[in-house]
Short mmCIF file of C-alpha atoms and ligand atoms in Angstrom, two decimals:
data_model
loop_
_atom_site.label_atom_id
_atom_site.label_comp_id
_atom_site.label_asym_id
_atom_site.label_seq_id
_atom_site.Cartn_x
_atom_site.Cartn_y
_atom_site.Cartn_z
CA MET L 3 -26.84 4.69 5.27
CA MET L 4 -23.75 3.30 5.46
CA ASN L 5 -23.25 -0.06 4.62
CA GLU L 6 -24.27 -3.37 6.85
CA TYR L 7 -20.94 -5.12 6.92
CA LEU L 8 -19.02 -1.78 7.63
CA ASN L 9 -17.65 -1.36 11.32
CA ILE L 10 -16.45 1.84 11.94
CA SER L 11 -14.30 2.63 15.48
CA PRO L 12 -14.79 4.75 17.74
CA GLU L 13 -12.01 7.40 16.89
CA VAL L 14 -13.23 7.16 13.34
CA ALA L 15 -17.16 7.25 13.89
CA SER L 16 -16.39 10.54 15.07
CA ALA L 17 -14.09 12.59 13.00
CA ILE L 18 -16.28 11.46 10.25
CA SER L 19 -18.90 13.31 12.39
CA GLU L 20 -17.06 16.44 12.97
CA GLY L 21 -15.95 16.44 8.87
CA ARG L 22 -12.16 15.80 10.02
CA THR L 23 -9.67 14.90 7.57
CA LEU L 24 -8.78 10.84 7.81
CA VAL L 25 -6.19 8.75 6.15
CA ALA L 26 -6.66 5.29 5.07
CA LEU L 27 -4.18 2.68 5.85
CA GLU L 28 -3.87 -1.01 5.20
CA SER L 29 -2.55 -3.94 6.79
CA THR L 30 -1.30 -6.94 4.19
CA ILE L 31 1.77 -4.93 5.50
CA ILE L 32 1.28 -5.43 8.65
CA SER L 33 0.74 -9.04 8.78
CA HIS L 34 2.41 -9.90 5.49
CA GLY L 35 4.50 -7.62 4.53
CA MET L 36 7.02 -7.22 7.99
CA PRO L 37 8.61 -9.32 10.52
CA TRP L 38 6.83 -9.29 14.33
CA PRO L 39 7.80 -6.42 16.24
CA GLN L 40 8.95 -4.08 13.66
CA ASN L 41 5.58 -4.76 12.24
CA VAL L 42 2.69 -3.33 14.92
CA GLU L 43 5.39 -0.57 16.34
CA THR L 44 5.31 0.72 12.87
CA ALA L 45 1.89 0.44 12.40
CA LEU L 46 1.28 2.06 15.41
CA ALA L 47 4.21 5.05 14.57
CA VAL L 48 2.13 5.10 11.46
CA GLU L 49 -1.47 6.16 12.93
CA GLN L 50 0.49 8.84 15.06
CA ILE L 51 2.25 10.26 12.39
CA VAL L 52 -1.30 10.84 11.07
CA ARG L 53 -2.41 12.53 14.04
CA ASP L 54 0.43 15.03 14.06
CA ALA L 55 0.23 15.84 10.36
CA GLY L 56 -3.51 17.05 11.92
CA ALA L 57 -5.32 14.03 10.28
CA ILE L 58 -7.31 10.58 11.55
CA PRO L 59 -5.47 7.74 10.70
CA ALA L 60 -7.88 4.61 9.50
CA THR L 61 -6.27 1.21 9.23
CA ILE L 62 -8.30 -1.30 7.95
CA ALA L 63 -8.79 -4.93 7.82
CA ILE L 64 -11.65 -7.49 8.31
CA LEU L 65 -12.42 -9.72 11.73
CA GLU L 66 -15.47 -11.47 12.56
CA GLY L 67 -17.54 -10.56 9.62
CA LYS L 68 -17.01 -7.29 9.97
CA LEU L 69 -15.38 -4.68 7.43
CA CYS L 70 -13.08 -3.25 9.92
CA VAL L 71 -12.48 0.86 9.42
CA GLY L 72 -9.76 1.87 12.59
CA LEU L 73 -8.44 -0.85 14.78
CA ASP L 74 -7.48 -0.60 18.10
CA ASP L 75 -4.27 -1.36 19.81
CA ARG L 76 -5.38 -5.50 20.71
CA GLN L 77 -6.47 -5.54 16.86
CA LEU L 78 -3.44 -4.52 15.23
CA GLU L 79 -1.64 -7.05 17.98
CA MET L 80 -3.03 -10.09 16.88
CA LEU L 81 -2.96 -8.95 12.79
CA GLY L 82 1.05 -8.55 13.69
CA LYS L 83 1.47 -11.64 15.25
CA SER L 84 -1.05 -14.11 14.13
CA THR L 85 0.15 -16.55 11.84
CA GLY L 86 -3.58 -17.71 10.33
CA VAL L 87 -4.15 -13.71 8.71
CA TRP L 88 -5.37 -14.20 5.26
CA LYS L 89 -3.66 -11.91 2.61
CA VAL L 90 -7.53 -10.65 1.36
CA SER L 91 -7.13 -9.13 -1.78
CA LEU L 92 -11.08 -8.00 -3.63
CA ARG L 93 -12.15 -11.43 -4.30
CA ASP L 94 -11.54 -12.87 -1.08
CA MET L 95 -13.08 -10.26 0.87
CA PRO L 96 -16.36 -12.64 0.70
CA PHE L 97 -15.56 -15.67 1.34
CA VAL L 98 -13.46 -13.88 4.65
CA LEU L 99 -16.47 -12.40 5.16
CA SER L 100 -18.84 -15.19 5.29
CA GLN L 101 -16.69 -17.60 7.20
CA ASN L 102 -15.43 -14.90 10.03
CA LEU L 103 -11.59 -15.00 9.10
CA ALA L 104 -9.39 -12.79 9.75
CA GLY L 105 -8.46 -10.83 7.10
CA ALA L 106 -5.47 -8.59 6.44
CA THR L 107 -6.34 -6.05 3.73
CA THR L 108 -3.95 -5.12 0.84
CA VAL L 109 -4.24 -2.10 -1.83
CA ALA L 110 -7.19 -3.32 -3.50
CA ALA L 111 -9.44 -4.28 -0.57
CA THR L 112 -8.24 -1.18 1.61
CA MET L 113 -9.16 0.92 -1.18
CA ARG L 114 -12.72 -0.54 -2.17
CA ILE L 115 -13.09 -0.26 1.80
CA ALA L 116 -12.15 3.37 2.16
CA SER L 117 -13.98 4.40 -0.04
CA MET L 118 -17.65 2.02 1.26
CA ALA L 119 -16.86 4.42 4.37
CA GLY L 120 -16.38 7.64 2.65
CA ILE L 121 -12.37 8.10 2.54
CA LYS L 122 -10.66 9.88 -0.49
CA ILE L 123 -7.01 9.57 0.32
CA PHE L 124 -4.57 6.54 1.61
CA ALA L 125 -1.14 6.01 2.69
CA THR L 126 0.56 2.40 1.69
CA GLY L 127 4.42 1.15 1.36
CA GLY L 128 4.21 0.56 -2.04
CA THR L 129 1.48 -1.06 -5.03
CA GLY L 130 1.34 -4.23 -6.33
CA GLY L 131 1.72 -4.45 -10.09
CA VAL L 132 2.88 -5.81 -12.91
CA HIS L 133 5.39 -9.20 -12.31
CA ARG L 134 8.14 -9.80 -14.09
CA ASP L 135 7.71 -12.42 -16.17
CA ALA L 136 4.33 -11.77 -16.58
CA GLU L 137 3.44 -12.69 -20.43
CA ASN L 138 4.01 -16.20 -19.09
CA SER L 139 2.31 -16.13 -15.45
CA PHE L 140 -0.04 -13.51 -16.24
CA ASP L 141 0.79 -12.13 -12.71
CA ILE L 142 -0.83 -8.70 -12.79
CA SER L 143 -2.09 -7.27 -9.23
CA ALA L 144 -5.56 -6.40 -8.45
CA ASP L 145 -4.58 -3.42 -6.58
CA LEU L 146 -3.75 -2.03 -10.57
CA THR L 147 -7.93 -2.79 -11.75
CA GLU L 148 -8.94 -1.31 -8.41
CA MET L 149 -6.94 1.80 -8.89
CA ALA L 150 -8.96 2.16 -12.46
CA GLN L 151 -12.08 2.37 -10.88
CA THR L 152 -12.49 3.57 -7.26
CA SER L 153 -11.58 7.23 -6.64
CA VAL L 154 -9.56 6.90 -3.66
CA ALA L 155 -6.06 8.78 -4.26
CA VAL L 156 -2.51 6.39 -2.91
CA VAL L 157 0.02 7.22 -1.37
CA SER L 158 3.24 4.96 -2.67
CA ALA L 159 6.83 4.98 -2.68
CA GLY L 160 6.94 4.22 -6.30
CA VAL L 161 6.36 0.14 -7.61
CA LYS L 162 9.42 -2.36 -5.86
CA SER L 163 11.62 -3.33 -8.22
CA ILE L 164 10.95 -7.21 -7.63
CA LEU L 165 7.68 -5.75 -10.82
CA ASP L 166 8.42 -4.84 -14.01
CA ILE L 167 8.58 -1.16 -13.00
CA GLY L 168 7.96 -0.04 -16.45
CA LEU L 169 5.20 -3.01 -17.79
CA THR L 170 3.48 -1.17 -14.67
CA LEU L 171 3.51 2.23 -16.03
CA GLU L 172 1.95 1.48 -19.13
CA TYR L 173 -0.63 -0.71 -17.67
CA LEU L 174 -1.10 2.24 -15.16
CA GLU L 175 -1.32 4.52 -18.31
CA THR L 176 -4.07 2.22 -20.04
CA MET L 177 -6.45 2.65 -17.00
CA GLY L 178 -6.31 6.06 -17.09
CA ILE L 179 -4.36 6.64 -13.51
CA PRO L 180 -2.23 9.57 -13.47
CA VAL L 181 0.72 8.99 -11.57
CA VAL L 182 2.40 12.09 -9.83
CA THR L 183 5.95 12.33 -8.45
CA TYR L 184 6.66 14.36 -5.42
CA ARG L 185 9.70 16.54 -6.09
CA GLN L 186 11.61 14.80 -8.14
CA ASP L 187 11.67 14.14 -12.23
CA GLU L 188 11.75 9.78 -12.07
CA PHE L 189 9.48 7.44 -10.77
CA PRO L 190 11.19 5.87 -7.73
CA ALA L 191 11.39 2.08 -7.14
CA PHE L 192 10.39 1.70 -3.41
CA TYR L 193 13.72 0.43 -1.87
CA SER L 194 15.60 3.00 -3.50
CA SER L 195 14.25 6.85 -4.99
CA ASN L 196 15.23 6.34 -8.39
CA SER L 197 14.34 3.82 -10.82
CA GLY L 198 15.63 4.09 -14.26
CA PHE L 199 12.39 5.27 -15.56
CA LYS L 200 10.91 8.88 -15.63
CA SER L 201 7.65 9.84 -13.83
CA PRO L 202 4.69 10.88 -16.04
CA LEU L 203 3.80 14.03 -14.33
CA ARG L 204 5.65 15.66 -11.28
CA LEU L 205 4.31 17.77 -8.82
CA ASP L 206 6.31 19.97 -5.91
CA SER L 207 3.50 20.35 -3.20
CA GLU L 208 0.78 19.31 -1.11
CA ALA L 209 -2.13 21.75 -2.06
CA GLU L 210 -1.34 21.49 -6.26
CA ILE L 211 -1.63 17.18 -5.21
CA ALA L 212 -4.83 17.60 -3.89
CA ALA L 213 -5.64 20.36 -6.25
CA MET L 214 -5.08 17.85 -9.01
CA LEU L 215 -7.34 15.27 -7.03
CA ASN L 216 -9.98 17.75 -6.90
CA ALA L 217 -9.89 18.13 -10.33
CA LYS L 218 -9.74 14.57 -11.47
CA TRP L 219 -12.65 13.82 -9.69
CA ASN L 220 -15.30 17.09 -10.30
CA ILE L 221 -15.22 15.84 -13.48
CA GLY L 222 -16.25 12.61 -13.46
CA LEU L 223 -12.52 11.09 -13.66
CA ASN L 224 -13.51 7.44 -11.26
CA GLY L 225 -11.00 6.05 -10.05
CA SER L 226 -7.00 7.21 -7.61
CA VAL L 227 -4.20 8.91 -8.77
CA LEU L 228 -0.92 7.60 -7.39
CA ILE L 229 1.43 9.05 -5.43
CA ALA L 230 4.89 8.55 -6.21
CA ASN L 231 6.87 9.50 -2.68
CA PRO L 232 10.76 9.09 -3.05
CA LEU L 233 11.98 7.60 0.72
CA PRO L 234 14.25 9.65 2.40
CA PRO L 235 18.20 9.62 0.73
CA GLU L 236 19.43 8.49 4.43
CA PHE L 237 17.53 5.04 4.05
CA GLU L 238 17.58 4.24 0.63
CA VAL L 239 19.64 0.88 -0.95
CA PRO L 240 20.78 1.06 -3.88
CA LEU L 241 19.40 0.04 -7.37
CA GLU L 242 21.59 -1.78 -8.25
CA VAL L 243 22.45 -3.54 -4.70
CA MET L 244 18.42 -3.78 -4.32
CA GLU L 245 18.57 -5.42 -8.62
CA LEU L 246 20.98 -8.22 -6.60
CA GLN L 247 18.68 -9.20 -4.12
CA ILE L 248 15.73 -9.11 -6.00
CA VAL L 249 17.15 -11.92 -8.63
CA LYS L 250 18.50 -13.37 -6.03
CA ALA L 251 14.92 -13.98 -4.39
CA LEU L 252 12.88 -14.34 -7.45
CA ALA L 253 14.91 -17.46 -7.99
CA GLU L 254 14.41 -18.53 -4.59
CA ALA L 255 10.92 -18.45 -5.36
CA GLU L 256 10.80 -20.55 -8.70
CA ALA L 257 13.09 -22.71 -6.41
CA ASN L 258 10.19 -23.34 -3.78
CA GLY L 259 7.23 -23.36 -6.54
CA ILE L 260 6.15 -20.09 -5.23
CA LYS L 261 2.39 -19.13 -7.11
CA GLY L 262 -0.42 -16.67 -6.99
CA LYS L 263 -0.77 -14.08 -3.72
CA GLU L 264 2.35 -16.22 -2.43
CA VAL L 265 4.65 -14.47 -4.34
CA THR L 266 4.76 -10.88 -2.97
CA PRO L 267 5.12 -12.05 0.83
CA PHE L 268 7.59 -14.24 -0.23
CA LEU L 269 9.64 -12.01 -1.99
CA LEU L 270 9.88 -9.59 1.04
CA LYS L 271 10.14 -11.51 3.79
CA ARG L 272 13.42 -13.25 1.56
CA ILE L 273 14.79 -9.83 0.76
CA ALA L 274 14.73 -8.33 4.16
CA GLU L 275 16.58 -11.39 5.63
CA ASN L 276 19.09 -11.24 2.42
CA THR L 277 20.31 -7.68 3.52
CA SER L 278 20.02 -8.21 7.41
CA GLY L 279 17.21 -5.74 7.30
CA GLU L 280 18.29 -2.95 5.65
CA SER L 281 15.30 -3.43 3.54
CA LEU L 282 13.05 -3.36 6.78
CA GLU L 283 14.91 -0.19 7.50
CA ALA L 284 13.55 1.66 4.40
CA ASN L 285 10.38 -0.07 4.03
CA ILE L 286 9.36 1.05 7.32
CA ALA L 287 11.11 4.78 6.87
CA LEU L 288 9.14 5.22 3.42
CA ILE L 289 5.84 3.81 4.90
CA LYS L 290 6.18 6.70 7.90
CA GLY L 291 7.26 9.16 5.07
CA ASN L 292 3.97 8.18 2.93
CA ALA L 293 1.43 8.59 6.05
CA ARG L 294 2.93 12.02 6.36
CA LEU L 295 2.17 12.80 2.44
CA ALA L 296 -0.84 11.90 2.66
CA ALA L 297 -2.09 13.37 5.63
CA GLY L 298 -0.62 16.27 4.78
CA ILE L 299 -2.56 16.26 0.93
CA ALA L 300 -5.83 14.67 3.16
CA VAL L 301 -5.47 18.52 5.02
CA CYS L 302 -5.31 20.40 1.48
CA LEU L 303 -8.59 18.30 0.51
N1 PSU K 409 4.40 -3.78 -0.86
C1 PSU K 409 5.03 -3.94 0.13
N2 PSU K 409 4.77 -4.48 1.65
C2 PSU K 409 3.58 -4.89 0.93
C3 PSU K 409 2.98 -5.61 -0.37
C4 PSU K 409 2.94 -4.44 -1.37
O1 PSU K 409 5.81 -2.93 0.16
O2 PSU K 409 2.98 -5.92 2.55
C5 PSU K 409 1.29 -6.11 -0.35
C6 PSU K 409 0.13 -4.96 -0.63
O3 PSU K 409 -0.73 -5.41 0.53
C7 PSU K 409 0.11 -5.05 -1.72
C8 PSU K 409 -0.22 -6.38 -1.99
O4 PSU K 409 -1.24 -4.77 -2.53
O5 PSU K 409 0.94 -6.76 -0.90
C9 PSU K 409 0.22 -6.69 -3.87
O6 PSU K 409 0.16 -8.44 -3.66
P1 PSU K 409 -0.21 -8.85 -4.89
O7 PSU K 409 1.29 -8.37 -5.42
O8 PSU K 409 -0.51 -9.93 -4.58
O9 PSU K 409 -1.69 -8.48 -5.27
MN1 MN K 410 -0.58 -11.43 -8.19
#
């Protein structure tokens, strides 16, 4: 029996009944991570990549009092265009649901809803993590605590260097979340394929990653695996170039008194504007690559 708040789209419902492979996709990246119209173009392209790789995409959001799994083009367009869409992490879910508001789901909320629908793999751009200066701000994304408890694997291009990558890796270790990088030794930093941090684990094939997920879940270890997928080199922005942009955007956030859930969207927007779209190109390329890898792993599961 599905939860009464779930609303499964016809495409996803038939995939479930036919036992086909599904890949979950988030919507915060659409409403708060990228500008219109690239956000909706990318969301549609990513869904097509998942289909071409032999799986069915399930983009997730909260609309009209329902946890929606699988969105139509009209819903995607609304999420990409309208300005009043909530950024919904776990703590926001009950409010947005019961008030019938439109909500774009973060990694944490998307994982939870995917899990309720029985989906095991999720592709995003980058997960949240421990912010720089977290010792003062206490800003640690609920994505991390959710990954500790919900058994949905996350494919991400590492974590953005707007975060403290070292502290984020430590937190993941504490929470028992395996971190495996695909086909390289170094953990990637979202816009850049390198981060200066060695990846805790490395695997070179989709089948081996699928086998590791099965091993984790079959011995009763709940929670996620963070699968880090470096972006294609032709799209990457060098780490040193990004660092300058990040320091600048962080100073702008500080000067504008940006706090809490507004921090990540603000930084992404300023970085995209300040790099005249170069970071946006990288962002689009890496999410497409992540969707391809997630579908490949899901098919092997
Ligand atoms: N990384 C991106 N784009 C995004 C996000 C992360 O490149 O839009 C979103 C994801 O939805 C992630 C959220 O779950 O930001 C993290 O927000 P916070 O740091 O407030 O937890
Ligand atoms: Mn935060």
